[in-house]
PDB file of C-alpha atoms in Angstrom:
ATOM      1  CA  UNK A   1      17.348 -28.945 -37.247  1.00 58.00           C
ATOM      2  CA  UNK A   2      18.582 -30.436 -33.981  1.00 53.00           C
ATOM      3  CA  UNK A   3      20.191 -27.103 -33.069  1.00 50.00           C
ATOM      4  CA  UNK A   4      16.874 -25.280 -33.573  1.00 51.00           C
ATOM      5  CA  UNK A   5      15.089 -27.755 -31.301  1.00 54.00           C
ATOM      6  CA  UNK A   6      17.755 -27.297 -28.620  1.00 55.00           C
ATOM      7  CA  UNK A   7      17.519 -23.526 -28.947  1.00 46.00           C
ATOM      8  CA  UNK A   8      13.728 -23.623 -28.667  1.00 49.00           C
ATOM      9  CA  UNK A   9      13.964 -25.916 -25.636  1.00 45.00           C
ATOM     10  CA  UNK A  10      16.531 -23.626 -24.008  1.00 49.00           C
ATOM     11  CA  UNK A  11      14.286 -20.603 -24.560  1.00 50.00           C
ATOM     12  CA  UNK A  12      11.312 -22.419 -23.045  1.00 47.00           C
ATOM     13  CA  UNK A  13      13.259 -23.712 -20.049  1.00 46.00           C
ATOM     14  CA  UNK A  14      15.131 -20.465 -19.369  1.00 46.00           C
ATOM     15  CA  UNK A  15      12.465 -19.103 -16.957  1.00 46.00           C
ATOM     16  CA  UNK A  16      12.527 -22.363 -15.022  1.00 44.00           C
ATOM     17  CA  UNK A  17      16.293 -22.479 -14.800  1.00 45.00           C
ATOM     18  CA  UNK A  18      16.701 -18.809 -13.902  1.00 44.00           C
ATOM     19  CA  UNK A  19      13.532 -17.828 -12.013  1.00 42.00           C
ATOM     20  CA  UNK A  20      14.877 -14.566 -10.595  1.00 39.00           C
ATOM     21  CA  UNK A  21      15.093 -13.201 -14.120  1.00 40.00           C
ATOM     22  CA  UNK A  22      11.721 -14.593 -15.197  1.00 39.00           C
ATOM     23  CA  UNK A  23       9.542 -13.438 -12.301  1.00 39.00           C
ATOM     24  CA  UNK A  24       8.823  -9.709 -12.269  1.00 42.00           C
ATOM     25  CA  UNK A  25       9.640  -7.891  -9.042  1.00 45.00           C
ATOM     26  CA  UNK A  26       6.365  -5.984  -9.055  1.00 56.00           C
ATOM     27  CA  UNK A  27       2.840  -6.922  -9.967  1.00 58.00           C
ATOM     28  CA  UNK A  28      -0.416  -5.079 -10.445  1.00 62.00           C
ATOM     29  CA  UNK A  29      -2.400  -4.664  -7.224  1.00 56.00           C
ATOM     30  CA  UNK A  30      -5.311  -6.719  -8.560  1.00 63.00           C
ATOM     31  CA  UNK A  31      -3.054  -9.705  -9.347  1.00 71.00           C
ATOM     32  CA  UNK A  32      -2.423 -10.524  -5.696  1.00 71.00           C
ATOM     33  CA  UNK A  33      -4.688  -9.817  -2.735  1.00 77.00           C
ATOM     34  CA  UNK A  34      -3.765 -10.490   0.871  1.00 76.00           C
ATOM     35  CA  UNK A  35      -6.675 -11.031   3.220  1.00 77.00           C
ATOM     36  CA  UNK A  36      -5.726 -11.051   6.845  1.00 80.00           C
ATOM     37  CA  UNK A  37      -7.207 -10.258  10.231  1.00 81.00           C
ATOM     38  CA  UNK A  38      -8.853  -6.815  10.174  1.00 86.00           C
ATOM     39  CA  UNK A  39     -10.750  -7.228  13.469  1.00 88.00           C
ATOM     40  CA  UNK A  40      -8.909  -4.692  15.569  1.00 93.00           C
ATOM     41  CA  UNK A  41      -9.559  -1.147  14.378  1.00 94.00           C
ATOM     42  CA  UNK A  42      -7.357   1.671  15.671  1.00 94.00           C
ATOM     43  CA  UNK A  43      -8.479   4.500  13.391  1.00 93.00           C
ATOM     44  CA  UNK A  44     -11.292   5.489  11.042  1.00 96.00           C
ATOM     45  CA  UNK A  45     -11.299   8.238   8.416  1.00 95.00           C
ATOM     46  CA  UNK A  46     -13.406   9.041   5.370  1.00 94.00           C
ATOM     47  CA  UNK A  47     -13.527  11.183   2.282  1.00 94.00           C
ATOM     48  CA  UNK A  48     -16.317  11.697  -0.250  1.00 93.00           C
ATOM     49  CA  UNK A  49     -16.094   8.196  -1.704  1.00 95.00           C
ATOM     50  CA  UNK A  50     -14.498   5.868   0.866  1.00 96.00           C
ATOM     51  CA  UNK A  51     -14.285   4.972   4.529  1.00 97.00           C
ATOM     52  CA  UNK A  52     -10.806   3.824   5.594  1.00 97.00           C
ATOM     53  CA  UNK A  53     -10.119   1.629   8.621  1.00 95.00           C
ATOM     54  CA  UNK A  54      -6.649   1.424  10.156  1.00 95.00           C
ATOM     55  CA  UNK A  55      -6.384  -2.129  11.478  1.00 94.00           C
ATOM     56  CA  UNK A  56      -3.915  -4.658  12.776  1.00 92.00           C
ATOM     57  CA  UNK A  57      -3.782  -6.260   9.299  1.00 92.00           C
ATOM     58  CA  UNK A  58      -3.522  -3.169   7.118  1.00 93.00           C
ATOM     59  CA  UNK A  59      -6.098  -0.746   5.738  1.00 95.00           C
ATOM     60  CA  UNK A  60      -9.629  -1.885   4.986  1.00 94.00           C
ATOM     61  CA  UNK A  61     -11.569   0.272   2.486  1.00 95.00           C
ATOM     62  CA  UNK A  62     -15.327   0.611   2.085  1.00 96.00           C
ATOM     63  CA  UNK A  63     -16.672   2.297  -1.063  1.00 97.00           C
ATOM     64  CA  UNK A  64     -19.534   4.538   0.038  1.00 96.00           C
ATOM     65  CA  UNK A  65     -20.903   4.945  -3.494  1.00 96.00           C
ATOM     66  CA  UNK A  66     -21.245   1.263  -4.386  1.00 96.00           C
ATOM     67  CA  UNK A  67     -21.707   0.156  -0.760  1.00 97.00           C
ATOM     68  CA  UNK A  68     -19.091  -2.562  -1.198  1.00 96.00           C
ATOM     69  CA  UNK A  69     -15.718  -3.358   0.284  1.00 94.00           C
ATOM     70  CA  UNK A  70     -12.729  -2.522  -1.921  1.00 93.00           C
ATOM     71  CA  UNK A  71      -9.575  -4.598  -1.852  1.00 90.00           C
ATOM     72  CA  UNK A  72      -7.571  -3.911   1.315  1.00 92.00           C
ATOM     73  CA  UNK A  73      -4.144  -2.281   1.384  1.00 92.00           C
ATOM     74  CA  UNK A  74      -1.674  -4.603   3.114  1.00 90.00           C
ATOM     75  CA  UNK A  75       2.028  -5.393   3.185  1.00 88.00           C
ATOM     76  CA  UNK A  76       1.416  -7.348  -0.033  1.00 84.00           C
ATOM     77  CA  UNK A  77       0.602  -4.017  -1.694  1.00 83.00           C
ATOM     78  CA  UNK A  78       3.744  -2.374  -0.368  1.00 86.00           C
ATOM     79  CA  UNK A  79       2.518  -1.075   2.992  1.00 89.00           C
ATOM     80  CA  UNK A  80       5.825  -1.052   4.902  1.00 88.00           C
ATOM     81  CA  UNK A  81       4.539  -2.682   8.064  1.00 87.00           C
ATOM     82  CA  UNK A  82       1.500  -3.438  10.152  1.00 89.00           C
ATOM     83  CA  UNK A  83      -0.414  -2.632  12.253  1.00 92.00           C
ATOM     84  CA  UNK A  84      -1.623   0.694  10.954  1.00 91.00           C
ATOM     85  CA  UNK A  85      -2.538   3.121  13.724  1.00 91.00           C
ATOM     86  CA  UNK A  86      -4.006   6.129  11.896  1.00 92.00           C
ATOM     87  CA  UNK A  87      -5.277   6.775   8.360  1.00 94.00           C
ATOM     88  CA  UNK A  88      -5.885  10.152   6.730  1.00 94.00           C
ATOM     89  CA  UNK A  89      -7.250  10.517   3.184  1.00 95.00           C
ATOM     90  CA  UNK A  90      -5.800  13.368   1.143  1.00 94.00           C
ATOM     91  CA  UNK A  91      -8.187  14.186  -1.718  1.00 89.00           C
ATOM     92  CA  UNK A  92      -6.110  17.137  -2.979  1.00 88.00           C
ATOM     93  CA  UNK A  93      -3.092  14.905  -3.597  1.00 90.00           C
ATOM     94  CA  UNK A  94      -5.058  11.709  -4.417  1.00 92.00           C
ATOM     95  CA  UNK A  95      -3.260   9.995  -1.567  1.00 94.00           C
ATOM     96  CA  UNK A  96      -3.826   8.152   1.687  1.00 95.00           C
ATOM     97  CA  UNK A  97      -1.560   8.750   4.673  1.00 93.00           C
ATOM     98  CA  UNK A  98      -1.039   6.050   7.300  1.00 93.00           C
ATOM     99  CA  UNK A  99       0.901   5.738  10.537  1.00 91.00           C
ATOM    100  CA  UNK A 100       2.616   2.443  11.257  1.00 90.00           C
ATOM    101  CA  UNK A 101       4.777   1.688  14.314  1.00 89.00           C
ATOM    102  CA  UNK A 102       7.926   3.036  12.623  1.00 88.00           C
ATOM    103  CA  UNK A 103       6.845   5.153   9.624  1.00 88.00           C
ATOM    104  CA  UNK A 104       4.520   7.768   8.298  1.00 90.00           C
ATOM    105  CA  UNK A 105       3.596   6.438   4.857  1.00 92.00           C
ATOM    106  CA  UNK A 106       1.767   7.859   1.874  1.00 93.00           C
ATOM    107  CA  UNK A 107      -0.088   5.785  -0.701  1.00 94.00           C
ATOM    108  CA  UNK A 108      -0.370   7.504  -4.077  1.00 94.00           C
ATOM    109  CA  UNK A 109      -3.537   6.245  -5.789  1.00 92.00           C
ATOM    110  CA  UNK A 110      -2.323   7.423  -9.203  1.00 91.00           C
ATOM    111  CA  UNK A 111       1.031   5.632  -9.020  1.00 90.00           C
ATOM    112  CA  UNK A 112      -0.249   2.784  -6.796  1.00 87.00           C
ATOM    113  CA  UNK A 113       2.902   3.170  -4.726  1.00 89.00           C
ATOM    114  CA  UNK A 114       3.821   3.687  -1.069  1.00 91.00           C
ATOM    115  CA  UNK A 115       6.385   6.249   0.114  1.00 91.00           C
ATOM    116  CA  UNK A 116       7.685   6.077   3.686  1.00 90.00           C
ATOM    117  CA  UNK A 117       9.026   8.818   5.914  1.00 86.00           C
ATOM    118  CA  UNK A 118      11.067   7.574   8.872  1.00 84.00           C
ATOM    119  CA  UNK A 119      11.661  11.015  10.403  1.00 82.00           C
ATOM    120  CA  UNK A 120       9.920  14.397  10.428  1.00 79.00           C
ATOM    121  CA  UNK A 121      12.288  17.268  11.154  1.00 78.00           C
ATOM    122  CA  UNK A 122      14.499  14.874  13.105  1.00 78.00           C
ATOM    123  CA  UNK A 123      11.637  13.317  15.074  1.00 80.00           C
ATOM    124  CA  UNK A 124      11.119   9.581  14.501  1.00 84.00           C
ATOM    125  CA  UNK A 125       7.880   9.020  12.583  1.00 81.00           C
ATOM    126  CA  UNK A 126       7.010   6.246  15.041  1.00 80.00           C
ATOM    127  CA  UNK A 127       6.484   8.967  17.672  1.00 84.00           C
ATOM    128  CA  UNK A 128       3.756  10.647  15.581  1.00 84.00           C
ATOM    129  CA  UNK A 129       0.325  10.267  17.168  1.00 84.00           C
ATOM    130  CA  UNK A 130      -1.968  12.091  14.739  1.00 85.00           C
ATOM    131  CA  UNK A 131      -2.041  13.277  11.131  1.00 86.00           C
ATOM    132  CA  UNK A 132      -4.121  16.103   9.695  1.00 86.00           C
ATOM    133  CA  UNK A 133      -4.590  17.084   6.073  1.00 87.00           C
ATOM    134  CA  UNK A 134      -4.753  20.714   5.012  1.00 85.00           C
ATOM    135  CA  UNK A 135      -5.178  22.250   1.591  1.00 83.00           C
ATOM    136  CA  UNK A 136      -1.443  22.945   1.303  1.00 84.00           C
ATOM    137  CA  UNK A 137       0.207  21.099   4.195  1.00 84.00           C
ATOM    138  CA  UNK A 138       0.209  17.776   6.005  1.00 84.00           C
ATOM    139  CA  UNK A 139       0.195  18.217   9.771  1.00 86.00           C
ATOM    140  CA  UNK A 140       1.589  15.672  12.228  1.00 84.00           C
ATOM    141  CA  UNK A 141       1.556  15.727  16.024  1.00 85.00           C
ATOM    142  CA  UNK A 142       4.161  14.021  18.182  1.00 83.00           C
ATOM    143  CA  UNK A 143       3.750  14.765  21.882  1.00 80.00           C
ATOM    144  CA  UNK A 144       3.507  18.535  22.204  1.00 77.00           C
ATOM    145  CA  UNK A 145       5.159  19.194  18.808  1.00 76.00           C
ATOM    146  CA  UNK A 146       3.306  19.838  15.570  1.00 79.00           C
ATOM    147  CA  UNK A 147       5.002  19.522  12.192  1.00 74.00           C
TER     148      UNK A 147
END
């Protein structure tokens, strides 16, 4: 009986003794929300349902249908870095593209995951100034070059 009690106690204390194994690396977006300073807006874009604001704290989202603010997208959600300079919604791919100082990033609404692109045809993504969404292609402008 004493062995069973020790085993039960060890099972209960295991997460406390070995926290790296007990705490999941990822969480659902609604479990953790980071609210930060969204005062400085560098870009605005919209689609049929939302208005997106590129800010110094991440991406603020306003739902046009419910007329309410959605949870923001910040580094806590996987956005690689802040500030965001440009946002571009991509309805065909159910994605949102954003420019940060070093990356062009894509947020996939279906997977709730960010993907970063550090270079575009050898050009650093930090040099990209504008992003455009076409039906088949994503366009990016860096200086006089268009990708």
